[in-house]
C-alpha positions as MATLAB code, in Angstrom:
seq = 'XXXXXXXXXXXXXXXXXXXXXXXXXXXXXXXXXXXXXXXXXXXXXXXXXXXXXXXXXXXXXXXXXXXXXXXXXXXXXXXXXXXXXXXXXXXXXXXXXXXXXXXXXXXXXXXXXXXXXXXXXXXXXXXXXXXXXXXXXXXXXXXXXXXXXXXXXXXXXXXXXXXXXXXXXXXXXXXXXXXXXXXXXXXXXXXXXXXXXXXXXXXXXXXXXXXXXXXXXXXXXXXXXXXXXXXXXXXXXXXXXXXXXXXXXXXXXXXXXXXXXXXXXXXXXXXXXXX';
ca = [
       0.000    0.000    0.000;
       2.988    2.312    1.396;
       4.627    1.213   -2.280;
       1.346    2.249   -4.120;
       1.256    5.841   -2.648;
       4.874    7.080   -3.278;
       4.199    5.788   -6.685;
       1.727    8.123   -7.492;
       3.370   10.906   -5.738;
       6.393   10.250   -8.145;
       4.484    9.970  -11.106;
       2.557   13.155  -10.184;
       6.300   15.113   -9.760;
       7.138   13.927  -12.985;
       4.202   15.082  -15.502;
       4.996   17.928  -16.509;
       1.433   19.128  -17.951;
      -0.357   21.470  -15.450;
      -3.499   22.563  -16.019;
      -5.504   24.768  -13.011;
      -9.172   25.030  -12.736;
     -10.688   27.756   -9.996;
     -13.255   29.838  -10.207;
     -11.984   32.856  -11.789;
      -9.038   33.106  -14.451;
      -6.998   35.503  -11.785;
      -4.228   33.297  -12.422;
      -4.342   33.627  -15.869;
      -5.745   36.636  -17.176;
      -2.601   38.303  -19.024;
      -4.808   36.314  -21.905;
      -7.418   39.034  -21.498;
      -7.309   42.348  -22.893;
      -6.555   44.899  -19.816;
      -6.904   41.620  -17.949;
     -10.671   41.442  -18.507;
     -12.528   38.157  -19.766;
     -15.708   38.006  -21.896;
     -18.741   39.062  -18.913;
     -21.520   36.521  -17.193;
     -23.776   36.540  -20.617;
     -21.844   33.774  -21.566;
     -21.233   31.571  -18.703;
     -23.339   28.107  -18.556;
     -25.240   26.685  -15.565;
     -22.153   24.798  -14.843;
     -18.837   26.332  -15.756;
     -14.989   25.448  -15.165;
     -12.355   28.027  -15.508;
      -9.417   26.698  -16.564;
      -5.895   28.247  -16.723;
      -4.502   26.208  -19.376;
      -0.808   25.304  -18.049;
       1.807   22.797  -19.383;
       5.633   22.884  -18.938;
       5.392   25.171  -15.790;
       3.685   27.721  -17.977;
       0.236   29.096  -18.879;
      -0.541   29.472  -22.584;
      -4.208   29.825  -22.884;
      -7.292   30.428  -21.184;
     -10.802   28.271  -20.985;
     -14.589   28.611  -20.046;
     -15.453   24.975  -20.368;
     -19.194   23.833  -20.169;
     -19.300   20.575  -17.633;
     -22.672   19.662  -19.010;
     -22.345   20.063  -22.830;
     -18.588   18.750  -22.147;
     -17.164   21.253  -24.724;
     -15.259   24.755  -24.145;
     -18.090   27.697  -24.430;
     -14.385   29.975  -25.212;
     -10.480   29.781  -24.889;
      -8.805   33.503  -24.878;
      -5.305   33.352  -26.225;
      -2.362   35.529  -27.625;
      -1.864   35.115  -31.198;
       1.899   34.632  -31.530;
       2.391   32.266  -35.031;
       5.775   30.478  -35.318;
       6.791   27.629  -37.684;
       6.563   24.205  -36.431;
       5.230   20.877  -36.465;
       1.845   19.971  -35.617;
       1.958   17.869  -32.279;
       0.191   14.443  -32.619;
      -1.367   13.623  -28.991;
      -4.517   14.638  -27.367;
      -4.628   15.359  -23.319;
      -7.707   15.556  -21.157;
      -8.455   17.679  -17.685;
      -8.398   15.206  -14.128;
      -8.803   18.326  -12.651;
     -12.410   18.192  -13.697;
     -13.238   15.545  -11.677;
     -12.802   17.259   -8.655;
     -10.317   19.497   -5.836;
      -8.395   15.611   -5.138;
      -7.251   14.899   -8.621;
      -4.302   16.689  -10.000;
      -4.164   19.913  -11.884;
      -2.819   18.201  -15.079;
      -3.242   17.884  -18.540;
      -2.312   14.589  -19.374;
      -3.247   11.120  -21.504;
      -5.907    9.353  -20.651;
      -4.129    6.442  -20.620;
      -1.605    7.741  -18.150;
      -4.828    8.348  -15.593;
      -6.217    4.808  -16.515;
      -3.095    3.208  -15.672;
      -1.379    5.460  -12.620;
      -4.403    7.117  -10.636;
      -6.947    4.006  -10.739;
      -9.052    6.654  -12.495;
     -11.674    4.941  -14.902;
     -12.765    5.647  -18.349;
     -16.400    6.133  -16.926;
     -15.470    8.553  -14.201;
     -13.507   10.617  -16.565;
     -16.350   10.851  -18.855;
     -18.620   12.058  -16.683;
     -16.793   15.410  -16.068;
     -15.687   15.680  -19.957;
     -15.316   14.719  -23.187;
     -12.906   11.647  -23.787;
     -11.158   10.202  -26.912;
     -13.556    7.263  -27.309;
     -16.809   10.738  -27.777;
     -14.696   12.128  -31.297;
     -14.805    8.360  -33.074;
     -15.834    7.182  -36.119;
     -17.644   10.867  -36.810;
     -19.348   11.427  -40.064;
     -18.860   14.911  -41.217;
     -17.389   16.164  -38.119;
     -13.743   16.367  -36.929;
     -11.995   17.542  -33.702;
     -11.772   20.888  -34.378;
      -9.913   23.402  -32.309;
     -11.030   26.692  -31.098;
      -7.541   27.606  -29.681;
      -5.611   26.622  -32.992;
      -2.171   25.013  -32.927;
      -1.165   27.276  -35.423;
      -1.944   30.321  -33.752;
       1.170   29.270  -31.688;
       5.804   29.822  -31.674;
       6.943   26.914  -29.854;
       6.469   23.009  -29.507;
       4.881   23.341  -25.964;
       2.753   26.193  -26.873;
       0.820   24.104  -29.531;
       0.898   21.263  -27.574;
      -0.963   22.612  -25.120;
      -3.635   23.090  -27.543;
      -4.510   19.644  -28.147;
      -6.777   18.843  -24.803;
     -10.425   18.004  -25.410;
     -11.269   21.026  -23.228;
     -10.618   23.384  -26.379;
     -12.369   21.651  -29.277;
     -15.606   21.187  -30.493;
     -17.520   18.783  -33.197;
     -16.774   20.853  -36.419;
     -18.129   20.461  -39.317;
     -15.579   18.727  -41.434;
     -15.338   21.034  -44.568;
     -15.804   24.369  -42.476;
     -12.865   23.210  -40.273;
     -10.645   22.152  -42.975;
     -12.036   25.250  -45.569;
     -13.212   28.967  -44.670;
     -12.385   28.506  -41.476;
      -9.166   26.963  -41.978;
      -8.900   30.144  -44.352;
      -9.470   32.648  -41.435;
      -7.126   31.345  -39.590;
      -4.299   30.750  -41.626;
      -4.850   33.266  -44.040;
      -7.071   36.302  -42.962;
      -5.582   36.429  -39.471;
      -2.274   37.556  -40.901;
      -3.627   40.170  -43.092;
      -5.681   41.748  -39.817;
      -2.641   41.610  -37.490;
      -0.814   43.588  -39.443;
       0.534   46.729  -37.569;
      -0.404   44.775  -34.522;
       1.998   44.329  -31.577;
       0.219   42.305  -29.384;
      -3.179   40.713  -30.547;
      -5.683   38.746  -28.235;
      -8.190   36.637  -29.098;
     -11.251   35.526  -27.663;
     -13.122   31.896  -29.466;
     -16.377   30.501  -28.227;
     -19.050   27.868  -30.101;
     -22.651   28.573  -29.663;
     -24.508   25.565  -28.482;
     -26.673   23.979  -30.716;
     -29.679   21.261  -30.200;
     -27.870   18.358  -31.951;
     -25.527   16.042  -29.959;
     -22.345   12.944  -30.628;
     -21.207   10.064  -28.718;
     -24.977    9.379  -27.635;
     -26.043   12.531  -26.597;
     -23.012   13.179  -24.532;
     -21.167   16.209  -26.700;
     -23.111   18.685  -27.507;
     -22.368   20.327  -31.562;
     -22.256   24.096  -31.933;
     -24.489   25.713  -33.875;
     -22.121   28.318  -34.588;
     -18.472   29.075  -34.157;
     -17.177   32.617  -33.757;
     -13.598   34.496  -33.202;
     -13.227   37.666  -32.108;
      -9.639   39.993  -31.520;
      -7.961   42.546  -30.391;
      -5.446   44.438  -31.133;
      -2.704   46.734  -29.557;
      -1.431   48.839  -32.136;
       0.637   51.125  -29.351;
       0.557   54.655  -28.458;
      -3.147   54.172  -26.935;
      -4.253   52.643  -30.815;
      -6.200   49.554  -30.946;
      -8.282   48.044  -33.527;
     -10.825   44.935  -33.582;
     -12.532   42.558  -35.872;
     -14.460   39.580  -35.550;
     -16.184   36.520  -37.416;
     -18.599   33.729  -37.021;
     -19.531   30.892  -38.896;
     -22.912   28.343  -38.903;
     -21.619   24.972  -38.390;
     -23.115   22.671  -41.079;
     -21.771   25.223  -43.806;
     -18.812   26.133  -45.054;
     -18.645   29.677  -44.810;
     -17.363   32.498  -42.588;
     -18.696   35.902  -42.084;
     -16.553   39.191  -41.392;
     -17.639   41.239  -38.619;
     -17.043   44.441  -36.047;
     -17.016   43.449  -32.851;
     -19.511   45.127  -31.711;
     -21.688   43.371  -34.355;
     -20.755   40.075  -33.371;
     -21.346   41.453  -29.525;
     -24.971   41.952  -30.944;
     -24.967   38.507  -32.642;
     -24.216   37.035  -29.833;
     -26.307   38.572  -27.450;
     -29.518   37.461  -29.720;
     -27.849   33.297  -29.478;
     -27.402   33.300  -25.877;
     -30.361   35.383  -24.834;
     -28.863   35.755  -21.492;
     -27.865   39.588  -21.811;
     -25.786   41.865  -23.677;
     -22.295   39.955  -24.666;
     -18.905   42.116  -23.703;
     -16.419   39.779  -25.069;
     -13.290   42.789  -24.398;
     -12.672   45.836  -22.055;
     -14.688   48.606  -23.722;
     -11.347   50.130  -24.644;
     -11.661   47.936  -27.698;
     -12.952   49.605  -30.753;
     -16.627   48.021  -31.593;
     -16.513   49.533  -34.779;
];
């Protein structure tokens, strides 16, 4: 038993994915223009705040919906860099409750060191087994590897608490576009750029009613231009087409607001240009 326990203590010391979930982003909030996160209009029944941390350091930012078991938004600094794209996928323990350790880590690493099963992993969030054999739909990210400079940085993208089901042609097409494409033309001039990506629920569901799909996905920056200057834009998308639409922000503030029907949407510090 005595053998048991100082194994998992070592094991613990030597992951070196952290993840934190509290009930604020206070740890985290450098991810938030003048350290300010989207407001209460789009916060679910039952949230988790996550302060996205692997190799001793925070690189993103998540509101994740317990029930739906997808993120409702992950905030982020666009910094783009070269690199490969990382080939595992991570999940939260920390979801499961205060006695399970703030890491991001492999499910199969939980399975086989912390006596955690697949079941009570499940119930807090999505797991691998939910994204399999899809028909239309991929993993995609809202937090984009791409959007990222170094190996650890884009690794820390790929935990199941910052993607969605995506529709398979948006994901790989306009959106894919924005992202790759569009986001470089709009930063331009830019020295530091946040962004701020949510899904909309929608009223379809995979993996047996245990995911929920999006019935839109939207992306919204902004932008620090210096000497007091800042500038914004904004897009959303409908999830079964493959299309995305250029915004303000204020007009996907508005767009938003109408979706959630829970208040007006502030998704930056009004210093932000809505225009």
């Amino acid at each position: 038993m005595l053998f048991l326990l100082l194994l998992q203590v070592l094991v613990s010391c030597l992951w070196l994915g952290h993840s934190e979930v509290m009930t604020s982003f206070q740890n985290c909030s450098q991810f938030f223009f003048r350290a300010t996160p989207p407001n209460k209009a789009l916060q679910p029944n039952n949230p988790a705040w996550i302060c996205q941390r692997y190799n001793n350091q925070y690189y993103y930012a998540t509101l994740y919906n317990r029930d739906l078991h997808i993120p409702v938004y992950s905030a982020y600094l666009y910094q783009p860099g070269p690199g490969k794209r990382p080939n595992i996928w991570m999940v939260e323990p920390q979801l499961m409750g205060e006695n399970y350790p703030k890491t991001m880590k492999k499910e199969w690493t939980l399975l086989n060191y912390f006596n955690i099963s697949l079941e009570q992993l499940s119930e807090s969030q999505a797991i691998l087994k939910d994204y399999k054999n899809l028909t239309g739909l991929n993993r995609g990210h809202l937090n984009p590897s791409g959007h990222h400079s170094d190996s650890s940085s884009r690794t820390a993208t790929f935990t199941l608490t910052n993607i969605i089901p995506q529709n398979e042609k948006l994901n790989g097409g306009a959106w894919n576009n924005y992202e790759q494409q569009t986001m470089i033309t709009m930063t331009k001039g830019c020295n530091t750029t946040y962004v701020v990506v949510g899904a909309v629920p929608g009223n379809n569901y995979i993996a047996k009613g245990r995911v929920n799909k999006p019935s839109y996905i939207w992306s919204s920056a902004c932008c620090e231009m210096g000497t007091n200057q800042s500038k914004a834009w904004a897009v959303i998308a409908e999830n079964d087409k493959n299309a995305v639409e250029l915004l303000t922000l204020g007009e996907l503030e508005n767009r938003l607001t109408q979706l959630y029907n829970r208040g007006q949407v502030s998704l930056f510090h009004s210093d932000c240009p809505r225009t």
